[in-house]
mmCIF file of C-alpha atoms in Angstrom:
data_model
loop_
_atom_site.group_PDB
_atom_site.id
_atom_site.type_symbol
_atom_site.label_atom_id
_atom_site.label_comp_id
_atom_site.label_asym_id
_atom_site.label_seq_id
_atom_site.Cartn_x
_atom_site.Cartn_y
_atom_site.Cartn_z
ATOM 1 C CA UNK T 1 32.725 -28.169 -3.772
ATOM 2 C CA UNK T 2 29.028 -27.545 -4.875
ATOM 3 C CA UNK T 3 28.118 -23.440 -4.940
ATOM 4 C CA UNK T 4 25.861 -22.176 -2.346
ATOM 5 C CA UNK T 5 22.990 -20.414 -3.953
ATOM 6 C CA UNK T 6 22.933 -16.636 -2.827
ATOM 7 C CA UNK T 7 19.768 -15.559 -0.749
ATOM 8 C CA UNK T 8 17.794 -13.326 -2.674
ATOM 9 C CA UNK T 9 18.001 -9.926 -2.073
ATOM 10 C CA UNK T 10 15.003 -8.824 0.755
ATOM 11 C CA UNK T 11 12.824 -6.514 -0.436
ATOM 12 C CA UNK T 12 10.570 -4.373 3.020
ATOM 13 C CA UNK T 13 6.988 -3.687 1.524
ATOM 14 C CA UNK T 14 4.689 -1.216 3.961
ATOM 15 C CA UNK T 15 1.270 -2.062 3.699
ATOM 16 C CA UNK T 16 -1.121 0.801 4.148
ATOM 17 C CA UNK T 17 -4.613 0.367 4.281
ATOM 18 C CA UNK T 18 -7.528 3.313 3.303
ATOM 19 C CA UNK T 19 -10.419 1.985 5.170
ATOM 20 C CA UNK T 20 -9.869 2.532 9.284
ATOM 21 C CA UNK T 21 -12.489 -0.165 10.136
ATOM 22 C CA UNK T 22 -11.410 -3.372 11.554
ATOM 23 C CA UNK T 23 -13.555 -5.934 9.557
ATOM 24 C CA UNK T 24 -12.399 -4.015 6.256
ATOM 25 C CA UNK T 25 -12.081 -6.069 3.238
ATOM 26 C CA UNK T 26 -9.025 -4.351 1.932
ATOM 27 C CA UNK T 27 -7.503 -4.793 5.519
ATOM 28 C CA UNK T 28 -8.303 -8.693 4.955
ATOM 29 C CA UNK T 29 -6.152 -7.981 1.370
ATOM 30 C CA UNK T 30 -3.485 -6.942 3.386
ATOM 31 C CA UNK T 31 -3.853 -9.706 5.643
ATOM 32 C CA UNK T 32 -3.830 -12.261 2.727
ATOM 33 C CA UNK T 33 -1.090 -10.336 0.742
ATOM 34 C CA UNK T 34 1.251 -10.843 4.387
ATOM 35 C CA UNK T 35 0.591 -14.515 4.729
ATOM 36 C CA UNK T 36 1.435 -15.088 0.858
ATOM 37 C CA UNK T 37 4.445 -12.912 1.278
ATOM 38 C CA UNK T 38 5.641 -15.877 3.458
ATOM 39 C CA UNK T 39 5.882 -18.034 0.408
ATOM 40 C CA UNK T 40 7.311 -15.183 -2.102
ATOM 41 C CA UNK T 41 12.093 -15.212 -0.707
ATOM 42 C CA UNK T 42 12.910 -12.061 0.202
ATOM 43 C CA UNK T 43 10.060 -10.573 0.566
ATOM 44 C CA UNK T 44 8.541 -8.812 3.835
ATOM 45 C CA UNK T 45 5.345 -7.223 4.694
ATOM 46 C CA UNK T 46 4.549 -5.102 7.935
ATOM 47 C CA UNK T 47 0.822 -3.167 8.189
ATOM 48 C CA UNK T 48 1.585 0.067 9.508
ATOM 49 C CA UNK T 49 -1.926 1.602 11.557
ATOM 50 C CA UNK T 50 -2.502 5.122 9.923
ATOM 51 C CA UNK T 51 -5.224 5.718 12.445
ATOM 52 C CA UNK T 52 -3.142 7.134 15.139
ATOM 53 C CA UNK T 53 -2.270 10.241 12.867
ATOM 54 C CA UNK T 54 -3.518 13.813 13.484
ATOM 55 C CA UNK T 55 -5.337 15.357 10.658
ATOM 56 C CA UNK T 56 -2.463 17.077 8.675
ATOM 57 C CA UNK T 57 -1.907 20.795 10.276
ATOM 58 C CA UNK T 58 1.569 22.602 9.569
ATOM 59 C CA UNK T 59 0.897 24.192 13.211
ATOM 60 C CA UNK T 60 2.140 20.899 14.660
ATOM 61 C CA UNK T 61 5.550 21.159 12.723
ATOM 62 C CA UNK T 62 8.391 22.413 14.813
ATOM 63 C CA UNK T 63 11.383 23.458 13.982
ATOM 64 C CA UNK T 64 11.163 21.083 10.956
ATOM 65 C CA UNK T 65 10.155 18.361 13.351
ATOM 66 C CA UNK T 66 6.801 16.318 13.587
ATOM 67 C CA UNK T 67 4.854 14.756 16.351
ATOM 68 C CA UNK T 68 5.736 11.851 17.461
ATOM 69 C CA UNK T 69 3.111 9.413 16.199
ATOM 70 C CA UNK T 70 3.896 11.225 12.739
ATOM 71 C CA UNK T 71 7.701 10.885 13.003
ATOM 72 C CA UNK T 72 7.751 7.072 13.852
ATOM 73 C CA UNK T 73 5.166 6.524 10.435
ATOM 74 C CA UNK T 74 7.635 8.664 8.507
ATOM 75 C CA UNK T 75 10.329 6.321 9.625
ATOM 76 C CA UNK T 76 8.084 3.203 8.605
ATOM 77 C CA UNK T 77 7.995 4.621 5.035
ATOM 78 C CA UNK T 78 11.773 6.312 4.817
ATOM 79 C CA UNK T 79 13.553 2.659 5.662
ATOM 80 C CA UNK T 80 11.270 0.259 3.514
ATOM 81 C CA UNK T 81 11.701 -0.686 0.175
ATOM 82 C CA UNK T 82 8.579 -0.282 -1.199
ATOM 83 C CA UNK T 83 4.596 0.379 -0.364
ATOM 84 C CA UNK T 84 1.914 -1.578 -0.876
ATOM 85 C CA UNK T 85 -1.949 -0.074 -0.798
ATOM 86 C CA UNK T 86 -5.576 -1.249 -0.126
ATOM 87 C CA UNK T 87 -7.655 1.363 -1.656
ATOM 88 C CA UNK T 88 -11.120 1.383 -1.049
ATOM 89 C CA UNK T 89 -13.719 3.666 -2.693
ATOM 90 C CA UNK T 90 -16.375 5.412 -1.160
ATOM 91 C CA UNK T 91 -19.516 6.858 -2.911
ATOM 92 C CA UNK T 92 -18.324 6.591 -6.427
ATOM 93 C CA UNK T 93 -15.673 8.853 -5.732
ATOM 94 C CA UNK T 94 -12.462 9.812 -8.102
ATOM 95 C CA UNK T 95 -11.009 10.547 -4.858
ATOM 96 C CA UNK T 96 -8.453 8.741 -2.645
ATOM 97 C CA UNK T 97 -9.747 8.111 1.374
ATOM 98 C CA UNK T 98 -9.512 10.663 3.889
ATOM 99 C CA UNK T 99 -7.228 8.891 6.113
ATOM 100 C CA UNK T 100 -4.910 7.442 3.030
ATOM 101 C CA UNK T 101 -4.380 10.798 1.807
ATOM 102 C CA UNK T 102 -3.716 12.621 5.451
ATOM 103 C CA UNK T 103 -1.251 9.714 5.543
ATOM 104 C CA UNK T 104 0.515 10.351 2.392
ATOM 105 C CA UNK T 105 0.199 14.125 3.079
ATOM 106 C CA UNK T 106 2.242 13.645 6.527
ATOM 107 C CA UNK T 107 4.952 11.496 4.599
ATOM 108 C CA UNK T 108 5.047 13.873 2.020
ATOM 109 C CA UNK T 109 6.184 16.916 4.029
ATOM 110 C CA UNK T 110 9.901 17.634 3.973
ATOM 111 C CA UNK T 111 12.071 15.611 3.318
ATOM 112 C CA UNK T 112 9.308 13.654 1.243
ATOM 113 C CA UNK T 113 10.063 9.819 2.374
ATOM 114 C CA UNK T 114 7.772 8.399 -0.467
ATOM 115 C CA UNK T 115 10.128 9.552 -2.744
ATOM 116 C CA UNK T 116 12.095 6.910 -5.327
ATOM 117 C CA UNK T 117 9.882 3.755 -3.432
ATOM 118 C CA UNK T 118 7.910 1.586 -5.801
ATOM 119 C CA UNK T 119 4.317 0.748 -5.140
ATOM 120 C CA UNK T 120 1.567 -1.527 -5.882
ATOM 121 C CA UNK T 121 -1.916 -0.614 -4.809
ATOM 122 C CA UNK T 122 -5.306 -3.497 -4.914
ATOM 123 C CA UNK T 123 -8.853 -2.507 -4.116
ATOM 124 C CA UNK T 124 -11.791 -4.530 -2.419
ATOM 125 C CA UNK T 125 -15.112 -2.237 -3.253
ATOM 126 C CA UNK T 126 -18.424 -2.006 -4.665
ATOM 127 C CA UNK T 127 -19.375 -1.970 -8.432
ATOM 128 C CA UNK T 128 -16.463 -0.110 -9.273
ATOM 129 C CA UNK T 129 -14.629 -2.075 -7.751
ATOM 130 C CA UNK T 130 -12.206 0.418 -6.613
ATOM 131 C CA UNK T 131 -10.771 1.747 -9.928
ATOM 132 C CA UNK T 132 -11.358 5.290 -9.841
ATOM 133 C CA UNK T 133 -9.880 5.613 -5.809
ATOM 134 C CA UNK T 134 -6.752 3.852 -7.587
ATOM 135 C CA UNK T 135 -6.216 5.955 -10.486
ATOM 136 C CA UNK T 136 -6.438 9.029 -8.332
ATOM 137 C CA UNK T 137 -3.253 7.414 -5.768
ATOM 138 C CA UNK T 138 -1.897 6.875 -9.364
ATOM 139 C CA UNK T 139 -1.713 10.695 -10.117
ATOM 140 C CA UNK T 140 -0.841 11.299 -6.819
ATOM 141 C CA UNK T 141 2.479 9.185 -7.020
ATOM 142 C CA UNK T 142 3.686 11.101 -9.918
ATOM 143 C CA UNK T 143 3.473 13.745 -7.888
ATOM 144 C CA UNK T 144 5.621 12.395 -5.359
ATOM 145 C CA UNK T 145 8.312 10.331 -6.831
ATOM 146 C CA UNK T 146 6.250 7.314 -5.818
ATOM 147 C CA UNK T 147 6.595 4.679 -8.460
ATOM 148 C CA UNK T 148 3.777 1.885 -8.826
ATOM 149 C CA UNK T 149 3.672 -1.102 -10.985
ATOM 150 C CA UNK T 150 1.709 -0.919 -14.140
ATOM 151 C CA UNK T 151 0.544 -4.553 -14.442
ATOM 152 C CA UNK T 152 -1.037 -6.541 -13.036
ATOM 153 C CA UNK T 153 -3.949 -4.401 -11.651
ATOM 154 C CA UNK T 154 -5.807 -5.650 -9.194
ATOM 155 C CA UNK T 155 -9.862 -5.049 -8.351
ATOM 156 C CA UNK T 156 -12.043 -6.676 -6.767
ATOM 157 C CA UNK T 157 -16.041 -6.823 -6.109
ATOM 158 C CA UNK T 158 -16.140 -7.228 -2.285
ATOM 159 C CA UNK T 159 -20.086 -8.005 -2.588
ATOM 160 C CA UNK T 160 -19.518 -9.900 -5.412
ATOM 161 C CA UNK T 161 -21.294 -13.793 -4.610
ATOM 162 C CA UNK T 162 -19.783 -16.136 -3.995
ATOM 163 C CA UNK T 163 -18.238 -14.148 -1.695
ATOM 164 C CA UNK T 164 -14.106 -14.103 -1.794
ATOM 165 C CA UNK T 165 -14.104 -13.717 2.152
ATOM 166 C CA UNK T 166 -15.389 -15.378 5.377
ATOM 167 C CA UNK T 167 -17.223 -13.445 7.979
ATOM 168 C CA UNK T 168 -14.325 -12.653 9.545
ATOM 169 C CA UNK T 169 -12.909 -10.759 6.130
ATOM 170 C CA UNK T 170 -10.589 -13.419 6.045
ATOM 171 C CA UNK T 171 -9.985 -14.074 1.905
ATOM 172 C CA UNK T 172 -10.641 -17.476 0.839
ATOM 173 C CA UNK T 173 -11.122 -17.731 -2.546
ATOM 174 C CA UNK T 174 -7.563 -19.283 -4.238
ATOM 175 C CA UNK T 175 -8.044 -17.450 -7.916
ATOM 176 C CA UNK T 176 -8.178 -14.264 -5.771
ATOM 177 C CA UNK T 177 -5.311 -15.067 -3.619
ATOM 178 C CA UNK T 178 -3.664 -16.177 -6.856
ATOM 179 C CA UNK T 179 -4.341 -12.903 -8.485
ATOM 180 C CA UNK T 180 -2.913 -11.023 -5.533
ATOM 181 C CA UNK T 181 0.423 -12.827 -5.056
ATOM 182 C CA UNK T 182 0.920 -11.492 -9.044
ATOM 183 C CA UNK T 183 0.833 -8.518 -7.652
ATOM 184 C CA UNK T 184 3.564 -9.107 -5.235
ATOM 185 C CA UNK T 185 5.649 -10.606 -7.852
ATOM 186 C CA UNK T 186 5.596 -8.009 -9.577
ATOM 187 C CA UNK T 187 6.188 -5.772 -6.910
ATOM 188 C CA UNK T 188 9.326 -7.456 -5.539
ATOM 189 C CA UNK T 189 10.703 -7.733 -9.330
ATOM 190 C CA UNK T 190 10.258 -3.869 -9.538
ATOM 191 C CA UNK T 191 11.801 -2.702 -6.441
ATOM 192 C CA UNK T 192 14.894 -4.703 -7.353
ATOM 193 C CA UNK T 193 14.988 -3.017 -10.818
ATOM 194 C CA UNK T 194 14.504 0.431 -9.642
ATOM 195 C CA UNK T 195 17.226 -0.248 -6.222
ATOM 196 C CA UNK T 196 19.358 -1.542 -9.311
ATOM 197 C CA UNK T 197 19.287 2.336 -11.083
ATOM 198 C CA UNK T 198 19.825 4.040 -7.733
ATOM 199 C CA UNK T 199 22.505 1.755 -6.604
#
């Protein structure tokens, strides 16, 4: 009797994005990096809204507890495999968002539940095209235990013609979409290598 192929292992990717504003071009990334996740076995991608977080204040800790909004995004991040960023960059800044970093600030607090997690994090921005915000989460996940892929990296002009999204920020362009299921490759391939170490 012929061998059933085993299922490959499922991998449960986050996906956090910096910019809060519904036609965002790194929330279409995210968009585009969930639909090509449908073609990629075993792996899984679920947005998770950062919005609804309070600005980070120790003062709303109790009794080593967190609100509620906070404690159901810390749970999003503890029980996935791995996280998944759209960085955006504003005003030629080395510095990552306001609302990405209260969100990795919350997650961060005790126990930190970024810790051990690999991570891949693309850009959609101006000139720079987003390097600089990217470097920054970088330095930030050594900090925190958070592990991100070296290669491939992945920036891209958002006001670069011909454009790589519709009006809707919707991405179109296939060497683009291309370029970003890489980056999920090579996302999936390293979460299984580092769950291999800690298993």
């Amino acid at each position: 009797m012929a061998e059933v192929a085993a299922a490959p292992p499922v991998i449960k990717v986050v996906a956090l994005c910096g910019s809060l504003r519904t036609g965002s071009f790194n929330r279409g990334l995210i968009r585009a990096a969930m639909e090509i996740a449908k073609s990629i076995n075993g792996l899984e991608i679920e947005y998770v809204d950062i919005s609804p977080l309070p600005f980070l204040n120790t003062d709303l800790e109790v009794n080593g507890t967190y609100p509620e909004v906070v404690e159901s995004f810390r749970l999003k991040i503890r029980v996935a495999d791995s996280v998944l960023f759209a960085s955006p960059e504003y005003n030629y800044s080395f510095i990552v968002q306001g609302p990405l970093k209260n969100a990795i600030d919350w997650a961060s607090r005790p126990p930190n539940v970024w810790a051990d997690k690999a991570a891949a994090v693309v850009s959609a921005s101006g000139g720079s095209r987003g390097q600089r915000s990217q470097y920054h989460l970088r330095q930030i996940g050594v900090f925190l235990d958070l592990h991100f892929i070296n290669k491939p990296e992945f920036f891209l002009n958002a006001h670069q013609t011909p454009s790589k999204f519709d009006s809707d920020r919707n991405l179109i362009d296939d060497s683009t979409k291309e370029s970003l299921k890489q980056v999920l490759l090579s996302l999936y391939a390293f979460t299984l290598r580092l769950k291999g170490k800690r298993d």
